[in-house]
Amino acid sequence: MVGNNTVASLFYYSLLIICAAAWHADASQADRLREFIRSRRNSPSEAADKGTFEVANIGHSVASSLLSTSSYSDSEQSALKAADKITALPGQPDGGVDFDQYAGYVTVDEKNGRALFYYLVEAPQDASAKPLLLWLNGGPGCSSLGYGAMQELGPFRVNSDNKTLSRNKAAWNNVANVIFLESPAGVGFSYSNTSSDYGLSGDRRTAADAYLFLANWLERFPEYKSRPFYISGESYAGHYVPELAATILTQNSYNSRTAINLRGILVGNPLLDSYMNLKGAVAYYWSHGLMSDEVFDNITRHCKYDSSDGVACSGALEAVDPGQIDPYNVYAPICVDAANGAYYPTGYLPGYDPCSDYYTYSYLNDPAVQNAFHARTTSWNLNWTDAPISMVPTVAGLIEKKLPVWIFRSEDMFNNTREDSRLPLSEELVIWFRLPRLIEH
């Protein structure tokens, strides 16, 4: 049994995340989220504006029929696991690494040929005694491999030569076995053989597919079935994480054979409520000198932060122009594109390189790297079909079911506000340098 100290260590390591740009270097995770929210504000739809999340009707019989595990014997599952093992990644530090890593695909829809890509990094020490954690990046539409694994909490960082890797001392696999999942199909290396799937992505199907991935993946890695399991993510994963948790709890009540040992969720800088998120972002911009009093007053005059907001509110918001800053840390240096196609950081911040998205983009597009990850390439488009305005009812439902929920925030200027939670606090909020004392308590 894994104690609370191990779980607390996971939360402590969240201190050390610096959110960077996606390996699709043309758009950062913040860009994706802003684009998504702007599209919903300008072209609202009944499906996208549902007030609450509804677990997809997978059902116990349907789930059982979809689980591809039924078609594989134990020996075949072992063979699939062996095939997924990564011998070494190109540019790995000399001397190898002291942990096992796996990557590959799990089919979640046999009929349409929809499969999700994962990357598992096990703990260097006592992996068999450590919990399992699933990491999901946001967007919607951002890569958990290019973001989470290679720039945030994974074991490696891509160096500025675009070819070699260095170890990340703050990697979360020091305290847990971590799966990075590319979700939904069409993101990163995940794919579908049915092109129309890419235009049907939404919260409900994303949660259902992630659940089916986990149920099937645990058959390939049965040693993790009884481990404490946690789900974590950031940004739009403020939707993904609680929605997947709700789906797991619902499916656990249907089928004990595929029950997943979910122990808690933790989400960083989450989008939990679209209106309150926007209200908090406006307040953050103004309080940090990123907009004038005149612009702030005009927004306050025209925006109520609810469904009644119209053209006047949109016009007021369009006047916001924070300029050339890092959206994840307004105090950090930025990466500048030179006229000759080169790029360079405007300053130095220990442990953070604002140009890392370019290094990662180049590295992950190397055919040798893709081969080492057992990946196939694909393309996709963003057309989100359903996304509830607020995750607050879903999160409240998880808390009512006694599932631990941890929400942490930093200097992300777009998802930094307490306003989006609107939930009663069971403990006093603490700032990060006091966190070790809280963990000890």
One Martini backbone bead per residue (centre of mass of N, CA, C, O) as a GRO file, in nm:
protein
  441
    1MET     BB    1   0.097   0.036   0.022
    2VAL     BB    2   0.047   0.373  -0.042
    3GLY     BB    3   0.121   0.653   0.101
    4ASN     BB    4   0.084   0.994   0.157
    5ASN     BB    5   0.381   1.071   0.102
    6THR     BB    6   0.387   0.993  -0.196
    7VAL     BB    7   0.161   1.177  -0.288
    8ALA     BB    8   0.289   1.438  -0.184
    9SER     BB    9   0.532   1.425  -0.375
   10LEU     BB   10   0.377   1.480  -0.629
   11PHE     BB   11   0.289   1.767  -0.547
   12TYR     BB   12   0.575   1.879  -0.507
   13TYR     BB   13   0.664   1.838  -0.808
   14SER     BB   14   0.462   2.051  -0.924
   15LEU     BB   15   0.641   2.296  -0.861
   16LEU     BB   16   0.856   2.220  -1.115
   17ILE     BB   17   0.677   2.321  -1.328
   18ILE     BB   18   0.709   2.425  -1.675
   19CYS     BB   19   0.521   2.570  -1.906
   20ALA     BB   20   0.515   2.493  -2.249
   21ALA     BB   21   0.534   2.441  -2.568
   22ALA     BB   22   0.441   2.274  -2.824
   23TRP     BB   23   0.547   2.045  -3.073
   24HIS     BB   24   0.352   2.225  -3.215
   25ALA     BB   25   0.510   2.519  -3.286
   26ASP     BB   26   0.260   2.704  -3.393
   27ALA     BB   27   0.120   2.620  -3.104
   28SER     BB   28   0.023   2.670  -2.802
   29GLN     BB   29  -0.160   2.584  -2.535
   30ALA     BB   30  -0.276   2.868  -2.496
   31ASP     BB   31  -0.364   2.909  -2.786
   32ARG     BB   32  -0.567   2.677  -2.797
   33LEU     BB   33  -0.749   2.779  -2.570
   34ARG     BB   34  -0.818   3.056  -2.683
   35GLU     BB   35  -0.936   2.954  -2.950
   36PHE     BB   36  -1.161   2.785  -2.825
   37ILE     BB   37  -1.307   3.007  -2.660
   38ARG     BB   38  -1.353   3.201  -2.894
   39SER     BB   39  -1.526   3.008  -3.068
   40ARG     BB   40  -1.753   2.980  -2.852
   41ARG     BB   41  -1.823   3.283  -2.829
   42ASN     BB   42  -1.885   3.325  -3.148
   43SER     BB   43  -1.999   2.994  -3.177
   44PRO     BB   44  -2.238   2.881  -3.027
   45SER     BB   45  -2.350   2.568  -2.881
   46GLU     BB   46  -2.545   2.344  -2.735
   47ALA     BB   47  -2.325   2.127  -2.686
   48ALA     BB   48  -2.096   2.324  -2.572
   49ASP     BB   49  -2.313   2.452  -2.336
   50LYS     BB   50  -2.321   2.256  -2.128
   51GLY     BB   51  -2.344   2.253  -1.782
   52THR     BB   52  -2.286   1.937  -1.783
   53PHE     BB   53  -2.143   1.634  -1.738
   54GLU     BB   54  -2.182   1.328  -1.929
   55VAL     BB   55  -2.159   1.012  -1.919
   56ALA     BB   56  -2.097   0.786  -2.125
   57ASN     BB   57  -2.279   0.510  -2.271
   58ILE     BB   58  -2.119   0.234  -2.224
   59GLY     BB   59  -2.150   0.021  -2.031
   60HIS     BB   60  -2.100  -0.305  -1.949
   61SER     BB   61  -2.153  -0.444  -2.224
   62VAL     BB   62  -2.013  -0.245  -2.415
   63ALA     BB   63  -1.739  -0.241  -2.284
   64SER     BB   64  -1.679  -0.542  -2.319
   65SER     BB   65  -1.697  -0.537  -2.636
   66LEU     BB   66  -1.461  -0.315  -2.673
   67LEU     BB   67  -1.260  -0.479  -2.539
   68SER     BB   68  -0.964  -0.609  -2.671
   69THR     BB   69  -0.881  -0.828  -2.458
   70SER     BB   70  -1.061  -1.071  -2.557
   71SER     BB   71  -0.848  -1.126  -2.815
   72TYR     BB   72  -0.626  -1.180  -2.586
   73SER     BB   73  -0.384  -1.338  -2.453
   74ASP     BB   74  -0.146  -1.344  -2.220
   75SER     BB   75   0.088  -1.389  -2.422
   76GLU     BB   76   0.005  -1.157  -2.613
   77GLN     BB   77   0.029  -0.932  -2.406
   78SER     BB   78   0.330  -0.979  -2.348
   79ALA     BB   79   0.420  -0.921  -2.640
   80LEU     BB   80   0.318  -0.630  -2.652
   81LYS     BB   81   0.491  -0.526  -2.421
   82ALA     BB   82   0.767  -0.600  -2.542
   83ALA     BB   83   0.728  -0.424  -2.802
   84ASP     BB   84   0.706  -0.145  -2.626
   85LYS     BB   85   0.987  -0.149  -2.552
   86ILE     BB   86   1.252   0.067  -2.485
   87THR     BB   87   1.579   0.067  -2.539
   88ALA     BB   88   1.634   0.360  -2.683
   89LEU     BB   89   1.694   0.694  -2.715
   90PRO     BB   90   1.790   0.931  -2.897
   91GLY     BB   91   2.035   1.093  -2.703
   92GLN     BB   92   2.088   0.957  -2.465
   93PRO     BB   93   2.247   0.934  -2.200
   94ASP     BB   94   2.523   0.828  -2.098
   95GLY     BB   95   2.475   0.493  -1.969
   96GLY     BB   96   2.190   0.534  -1.961
   97VAL     BB   97   1.912   0.410  -1.775
   98ASP     BB   98   1.722   0.342  -1.451
   99PHE     BB   99   1.466   0.280  -1.644
  100ASP     BB  100   1.166   0.195  -1.773
  101GLN     BB  101   1.033   0.206  -2.119
  102TYR     BB  102   0.725   0.280  -2.296
  103ALA     BB  103   0.562   0.239  -2.630
  104GLY     BB  104   0.230   0.289  -2.789
  105TYR     BB  105  -0.073   0.108  -2.862
  106VAL     BB  106  -0.434   0.148  -2.806
  107THR     BB  107  -0.731   0.016  -2.878
  108VAL     BB  108  -1.077   0.174  -2.875
  109ASP     BB  109  -1.166   0.113  -3.195
  110GLU     BB  110  -1.199  -0.133  -3.415
  111LYS     BB  111  -1.383  -0.032  -3.645
  112ASN     BB  112  -1.222   0.262  -3.685
  113GLY     BB  113  -0.921   0.254  -3.587
  114ARG     BB  114  -0.878   0.358  -3.284
  115ALA     BB  115  -0.574   0.502  -3.138
  116LEU     BB  116  -0.364   0.529  -2.852
  117PHE     BB  117  -0.090   0.700  -2.729
  118TYR     BB  118   0.195   0.596  -2.527
  119TYR     BB  119   0.407   0.685  -2.231
  120LEU     BB  120   0.620   0.495  -2.020
  121VAL     BB  121   0.756   0.571  -1.689
  122GLU     BB  122   0.945   0.432  -1.464
  123ALA     BB  123   1.082   0.388  -1.175
  124PRO     BB  124   1.406   0.366  -1.060
  125GLN     BB  125   1.275   0.302  -0.770
  126ASP     BB  126   1.049   0.092  -0.663
  127ALA     BB  127   0.821   0.046  -0.885
  128SER     BB  128   0.636  -0.178  -0.741
  129ALA     BB  129   0.561   0.052  -0.496
  130LYS     BB  130   0.439   0.247  -0.698
  131PRO     BB  131   0.236   0.442  -0.843
  132LEU     BB  132  -0.009   0.542  -1.082
  133LEU     BB  133   0.017   0.794  -1.349
  134LEU     BB  134  -0.185   1.014  -1.536
  135TRP     BB  135  -0.113   1.224  -1.818
  136LEU     BB  136  -0.275   1.542  -1.927
  137ASN     BB  137  -0.309   1.748  -2.173
  138GLY     BB  138  -0.443   2.007  -2.337
  139GLY     BB  139  -0.619   2.296  -2.503
  140PRO     BB  140  -0.741   2.140  -2.724
  141GLY     BB  141  -0.466   1.946  -2.881
  142CYS     BB  142  -0.224   1.846  -2.692
  143SER     BB  143   0.081   1.706  -2.624
  144SER     BB  144   0.203   1.480  -2.383
  145LEU     BB  145   0.483   1.440  -2.506
  146GLY     BB  146   0.575   1.735  -2.587
  147TYR     BB  147   0.511   1.838  -2.307
  148GLY     BB  148   0.518   1.662  -2.044
  149ALA     BB  149   0.764   1.472  -2.114
  150MET     BB  150   0.977   1.699  -2.264
  151GLN     BB  151   0.902   1.985  -2.069
  152GLU     BB  152   0.819   1.891  -1.767
  153LEU     BB  153   0.779   1.572  -1.602
  154GLY     BB  154   0.984   1.424  -1.740
  155PRO     BB  155   1.307   1.264  -1.772
  156PHE     BB  156   1.344   1.469  -2.021
  157ARG     BB  157   1.553   1.688  -2.222
  158VAL     BB  158   1.594   1.893  -2.487
  159ASN     BB  159   1.845   2.009  -2.646
  160SER     BB  160   1.976   2.270  -2.849
  161ASP     BB  161   2.059   2.047  -3.080
  162ASN     BB  162   1.793   1.849  -3.120
  163LYS     BB  163   1.937   1.543  -3.028
  164THR     BB  164   1.970   1.560  -2.721
  165LEU     BB  165   1.964   1.441  -2.379
  166SER     BB  166   1.845   1.524  -2.052
  167ARG     BB  167   1.801   1.520  -1.724
  168ASN     BB  168   1.524   1.537  -1.498
  169LYS     BB  169   1.525   1.593  -1.161
  170ALA     BB  170   1.191   1.659  -1.150
  171ALA     BB  171   1.075   1.397  -1.208
  172TRP     BB  172   0.788   1.203  -1.147
  173ASN     BB  173   0.932   0.912  -1.162
  174ASN     BB  174   1.052   0.930  -0.868
  175VAL     BB  175   0.730   0.871  -0.739
  176ALA     BB  176   0.624   0.742  -1.018
  177ASN     BB  177   0.430   0.590  -1.258
  178VAL     BB  178   0.419   0.726  -1.594
  179ILE     BB  179   0.153   0.830  -1.811
  180PHE     BB  180   0.145   0.940  -2.147
  181LEU     BB  181  -0.142   1.075  -2.314
  182GLU     BB  182  -0.275   1.080  -2.636
  183SER     BB  183  -0.548   1.317  -2.635
  184PRO     BB  184  -0.713   1.256  -2.877
  185ALA     BB  185  -0.756   1.147  -3.165
  186GLY     BB  186  -0.493   1.333  -3.347
  187VAL     BB  187  -0.298   1.359  -3.118
  188GLY     BB  188  -0.010   1.340  -3.215
  189PHE     BB  189   0.012   0.981  -3.245
  190SER     BB  190  -0.273   0.962  -3.255
  191TYR     BB  191  -0.540   0.764  -3.420
  192SER     BB  192  -0.742   0.716  -3.727
  193ASN     BB  193  -0.893   0.530  -3.997
  194THR     BB  194  -1.125   0.750  -3.953
  195SER     BB  195  -1.150   1.070  -4.053
  196SER     BB  196  -1.423   1.159  -3.910
  197ASP     BB  197  -1.321   1.150  -3.613
  198TYR     BB  198  -1.177   1.439  -3.612
  199GLY     BB  199  -1.482   1.586  -3.609
  200LEU     BB  200  -1.584   1.427  -3.311
  201SER     BB  201  -1.465   1.570  -3.088
  202GLY     BB  202  -1.499   1.538  -2.722
  203ASP     BB  203  -1.548   1.498  -2.398
  204ARG     BB  204  -1.699   1.226  -2.392
  205ARG     BB  205  -1.515   1.062  -2.587
  206THR     BB  206  -1.250   1.114  -2.447
  207ALA     BB  207  -1.326   0.970  -2.182
  208ALA     BB  208  -1.404   0.695  -2.305
  209ASP     BB  209  -1.130   0.637  -2.443
  210ALA     BB  210  -0.955   0.656  -2.188
  211TYR     BB  211  -1.091   0.424  -2.044
  212LEU     BB  212  -1.035   0.205  -2.259
  213PHE     BB  213  -0.737   0.229  -2.247
  214LEU     BB  214  -0.697   0.147  -1.950
  215ALA     BB  215  -0.835  -0.130  -1.956
  216ASN     BB  216  -0.637  -0.242  -2.174
  217TRP     BB  217  -0.360  -0.169  -2.053
  218LEU     BB  218  -0.396  -0.348  -1.791
  219GLU     BB  219  -0.368  -0.614  -1.957
  220ARG     BB  220  -0.069  -0.553  -2.045
  221PHE     BB  221  -0.033  -0.435  -1.724
  222PRO     BB  222  -0.124  -0.618  -1.456
  223GLU     BB  223   0.063  -0.504  -1.220
  224TYR     BB  224  -0.139  -0.230  -1.201
  225LYS     BB  225  -0.429  -0.302  -1.097
  226SER     BB  226  -0.366  -0.255  -0.767
  227ARG     BB  227  -0.277   0.019  -0.794
  228PRO     BB  228  -0.253   0.325  -0.729
  229PHE     BB  229  -0.455   0.579  -0.895
  230TYR     BB  230  -0.378   0.871  -1.098
  231ILE     BB  231  -0.488   1.197  -1.214
  232SER     BB  232  -0.334   1.431  -1.446
  233GLY     BB  233  -0.309   1.794  -1.526
  234GLU     BB  234  -0.368   2.070  -1.765
  235SER     BB  235  -0.581   2.304  -1.827
  236TYR     BB  236  -0.804   2.134  -2.018
  237ALA     BB  237  -0.774   1.905  -1.799
  238GLY     BB  238  -1.005   2.029  -1.628
  239HIS     BB  239  -1.180   1.825  -1.793
  240TYR     BB  240  -1.050   1.547  -1.838
  241VAL     BB  241  -1.002   1.451  -1.545
  242PRO     BB  242  -1.291   1.456  -1.413
  243GLU     BB  243  -1.425   1.295  -1.645
  244LEU     BB  244  -1.262   1.036  -1.612
  245ALA     BB  245  -1.328   0.988  -1.317
  246ALA     BB  246  -1.635   0.961  -1.356
  247THR     BB  247  -1.617   0.722  -1.552
  248ILE     BB  248  -1.476   0.523  -1.366
  249LEU     BB  249  -1.685   0.516  -1.135
  250THR     BB  250  -1.914   0.417  -1.313
  251GLN     BB  251  -1.775   0.155  -1.428
  252ASN     BB  252  -1.713   0.021  -1.154
  253SER     BB  253  -2.026  -0.034  -1.099
  254TYR     BB  254  -2.052  -0.245  -1.343
  255ASN     BB  255  -1.729  -0.363  -1.341
  256SER     BB  256  -1.505  -0.542  -1.151
  257ARG     BB  257  -1.295  -0.652  -1.358
  258THR     BB  258  -1.236  -0.330  -1.460
  259ALA     BB  259  -1.146  -0.202  -1.214
  260ILE     BB  260  -1.023   0.110  -1.101
  261ASN     BB  261  -0.776   0.238  -0.861
  262LEU     BB  262  -0.896   0.517  -0.772
  263ARG     BB  263  -0.754   0.796  -0.555
  264GLY     BB  264  -0.707   1.057  -0.749
  265ILE     BB  265  -0.672   1.414  -0.824
  266LEU     BB  266  -0.463   1.645  -1.031
  267VAL     BB  267  -0.464   2.007  -1.109
  268GLY     BB  268  -0.318   2.246  -1.328
  269ASN     BB  269  -0.430   2.523  -1.432
  270PRO     BB  270  -0.746   2.506  -1.469
  271LEU     BB  271  -1.028   2.451  -1.669
  272LEU     BB  272  -1.353   2.483  -1.510
  273ASP     BB  273  -1.465   2.784  -1.592
  274SER     BB  274  -1.517   2.995  -1.844
  275TYR     BB  275  -1.619   3.257  -1.706
  276MET     BB  276  -1.428   3.264  -1.456
  277ASN     BB  277  -1.169   3.251  -1.615
  278LEU     BB  278  -1.204   3.518  -1.766
  279LYS     BB  279  -1.231   3.698  -1.519
  280GLY     BB  280  -0.951   3.625  -1.401
  281ALA     BB  281  -0.777   3.710  -1.645
  282VAL     BB  282  -0.850   4.007  -1.643
  283ALA     BB  283  -0.748   4.064  -1.356
  284TYR     BB  284  -0.458   3.978  -1.412
  285TYR     BB  285  -0.381   4.172  -1.633
  286TRP     BB  286  -0.437   4.430  -1.470
  287SER     BB  287  -0.257   4.365  -1.207
  288HIS     BB  288   0.007   4.331  -1.426
  289GLY     BB  289  -0.002   4.560  -1.656
  290LEU     BB  290  -0.158   4.440  -1.941
  291MET     BB  291  -0.371   4.673  -1.888
  292SER     BB  292  -0.570   4.925  -1.889
  293ASP     BB  293  -0.806   5.095  -1.725
  294GLU     BB  294  -0.984   5.143  -1.971
  295VAL     BB  295  -1.013   4.849  -2.063
  296PHE     BB  296  -1.116   4.734  -1.797
  297ASP     BB  297  -1.369   4.915  -1.771
  298ASN     BB  298  -1.500   4.822  -2.039
  299ILE     BB  299  -1.530   4.526  -1.962
  300THR     BB  300  -1.692   4.568  -1.700
  301ARG     BB  301  -1.932   4.710  -1.849
  302HIS     BB  302  -1.988   4.458  -2.082
  303CYS     BB  303  -1.925   4.218  -1.873
  304LYS     BB  304  -2.080   3.928  -1.696
  305TYR     BB  305  -1.994   3.630  -1.732
  306ASP     BB  306  -2.218   3.515  -1.940
  307SER     BB  307  -2.468   3.433  -2.175
  308SER     BB  308  -2.529   3.755  -2.225
  309ASP     BB  309  -2.291   3.799  -2.380
  310GLY     BB  310  -2.176   4.002  -2.649
  311VAL     BB  311  -2.047   4.218  -2.871
  312ALA     BB  312  -1.943   4.422  -2.662
  313CYS     BB  313  -1.764   4.224  -2.510
  314SER     BB  314  -1.589   4.126  -2.744
  315GLY     BB  315  -1.478   4.408  -2.813
  316ALA     BB  316  -1.340   4.460  -2.541
  317LEU     BB  317  -1.151   4.206  -2.550
  318GLU     BB  318  -0.994   4.279  -2.818
  319ALA     BB  319  -0.815   4.507  -2.665
  320VAL     BB  320  -0.639   4.287  -2.570
  321ASP     BB  321  -0.263   4.333  -2.539
  322PRO     BB  322   0.012   4.183  -2.391
  323GLY     BB  323   0.216   4.085  -2.588
  324GLN     BB  324   0.555   3.988  -2.548
  325ILE     BB  325   0.489   3.701  -2.366
  326ASP     BB  326   0.475   3.467  -2.122
  327PRO     BB  327   0.184   3.295  -2.040
  328TYR     BB  328   0.323   3.126  -1.785
  329ASN     BB  329   0.542   3.379  -1.736
  330VAL     BB  330   0.573   3.719  -1.716
  331TYR     BB  331   0.889   3.705  -1.598
  332ALA     BB  332   0.991   3.562  -1.839
  333PRO     BB  333   1.151   3.473  -2.093
  334ILE     BB  334   1.173   3.470  -2.446
  335CYS     BB  335   1.121   3.357  -2.775
  336VAL     BB  336   1.302   3.449  -3.070
  337ASP     BB  337   1.259   3.526  -3.404
  338ALA     BB  338   1.460   3.538  -3.657
  339ALA     BB  339   1.510   3.633  -3.986
  340ASN     BB  340   1.695   3.356  -4.040
  341GLY     BB  341   1.530   3.129  -3.845
  342ALA     BB  342   1.621   3.172  -3.582
  343TYR     BB  343   1.663   3.124  -3.216
  344TYR     BB  344   1.617   3.311  -2.898
  345PRO     BB  345   1.673   3.413  -2.588
  346THR     BB  346   1.621   3.708  -2.379
  347GLY     BB  347   1.711   3.515  -2.138
  348TYR     BB  348   1.771   3.398  -1.797
  349LEU     BB  349   1.644   3.089  -1.639
  350PRO     BB  350   1.659   2.867  -1.416
  351GLY     BB  351   1.542   2.570  -1.573
  352TYR     BB  352   1.472   2.765  -1.837
  353ASP     BB  353   1.367   2.732  -2.188
  354PRO     BB  354   1.179   2.908  -2.425
  355CYS     BB  355   1.298   2.713  -2.681
  356SER     BB  356   1.206   2.409  -2.631
  357ASP     BB  357   0.991   2.368  -2.853
  358TYR     BB  358   1.194   2.351  -3.089
  359TYR     BB  359   1.355   2.110  -2.995
  360THR     BB  360   1.116   1.914  -2.974
  361TYR     BB  361   1.010   1.931  -3.260
  362SER     BB  362   1.266   1.822  -3.396
  363TYR     BB  363   1.296   1.556  -3.243
  364LEU     BB  364   0.997   1.430  -3.299
  365ASN     BB  365   1.061   1.455  -3.630
  366ASP     BB  366   1.248   1.221  -3.609
  367PRO     BB  367   1.247   0.911  -3.739
  368ALA     BB  368   1.420   0.772  -3.515
  369VAL     BB  369   1.238   0.860  -3.282
  370GLN     BB  370   0.970   0.743  -3.381
  371ASN     BB  371   1.076   0.453  -3.386
  372ALA     BB  372   1.146   0.432  -3.080
  373PHE     BB  373   0.827   0.496  -3.011
  374HIS     BB  374   0.640   0.338  -3.209
  375ALA     BB  375   0.548   0.548  -3.434
  376ARG     BB  376   0.291   0.722  -3.603
  377THR     BB  377   0.184   0.945  -3.829
  378THR     BB  378  -0.024   1.248  -3.830
  379SER     BB  379  -0.331   1.426  -3.875
  380TRP     BB  380  -0.533   1.723  -3.777
  381ASN     BB  381  -0.842   1.862  -3.642
  382LEU     BB  382  -1.038   2.122  -3.491
  383ASN     BB  383  -1.361   1.978  -3.360
  384TRP     BB  384  -1.553   2.054  -3.104
  385THR     BB  385  -1.866   1.913  -2.982
  386ASP     BB  386  -1.809   1.904  -2.654
  387ALA     BB  387  -1.831   2.155  -2.372
  388PRO     BB  388  -1.859   2.240  -2.077
  389ILE     BB  389  -1.861   2.527  -1.905
  390SER     BB  390  -1.864   2.343  -1.632
  391MET     BB  391  -1.682   2.149  -1.368
  392VAL     BB  392  -1.800   2.184  -1.085
  393PRO     BB  393  -2.013   1.953  -1.065
  394THR     BB  394  -1.808   1.724  -1.111
  395VAL     BB  395  -1.617   1.783  -0.878
  396ALA     BB  396  -1.833   1.771  -0.658
  397GLY     BB  397  -1.905   1.472  -0.712
  398LEU     BB  398  -1.628   1.358  -0.634
  399ILE     BB  399  -1.625   1.464  -0.344
  400GLU     BB  400  -1.886   1.317  -0.254
  401LYS     BB  401  -1.716   1.035  -0.320
  402LYS     BB  402  -1.427   1.080  -0.174
  403LEU     BB  403  -1.239   1.218  -0.382
  404PRO     BB  404  -0.943   1.336  -0.418
  405VAL     BB  405  -0.869   1.695  -0.466
  406TRP     BB  406  -0.615   1.874  -0.656
  407ILE     BB  407  -0.541   2.230  -0.680
  408PHE     BB  408  -0.302   2.403  -0.885
  409ARG     BB  409  -0.108   2.715  -0.902
  410SER     BB  410   0.027   2.988  -1.097
  411GLU     BB  411   0.158   3.222  -1.352
  412ASP     BB  412  -0.071   3.172  -1.526
  413MET     BB  413  -0.264   3.406  -1.708
  414PHE     BB  414  -0.525   3.209  -1.782
  415ASN     BB  415  -0.497   2.971  -1.528
  416ASN     BB  416  -0.504   3.129  -1.203
  417THR     BB  417  -0.787   3.122  -1.074
  418ARG     BB  418  -1.025   3.086  -0.809
  419GLU     BB  419  -1.303   3.152  -0.948
  420ASP     BB  420  -1.350   2.867  -1.103
  421SER     BB  421  -1.444   2.692  -0.854
  422ARG     BB  422  -1.661   2.751  -0.626
  423LEU     BB  423  -1.546   2.601  -0.371
  424PRO     BB  424  -1.517   2.472  -0.080
  425LEU     BB  425  -1.286   2.481   0.177
  426SER     BB  426  -1.094   2.244   0.376
  427GLU     BB  427  -0.835   2.418   0.326
  428GLU     BB  428  -0.589   2.620   0.336
  429LEU     BB  429  -0.434   2.812   0.135
  430VAL     BB  430  -0.107   2.772  -0.017
  431ILE     BB  431   0.207   2.846  -0.068
  432TRP     BB  432   0.472   2.682  -0.201
  433PHE     BB  433   0.695   2.734   0.032
  434ARG     BB  434   0.478   2.573   0.237
  435LEU     BB  435   0.437   2.277   0.139
  436PRO     BB  436   0.622   2.091   0.310
  437ARG     BB  437   0.463   2.146   0.573
  438LEU     BB  438   0.196   2.027   0.474
  439ILE     BB  439   0.298   1.743   0.411
  440GLU     BB  440   0.390   1.679   0.697
  441HIS     BB  441   0.094   1.728   0.813
   0.00000   0.00000   0.00000
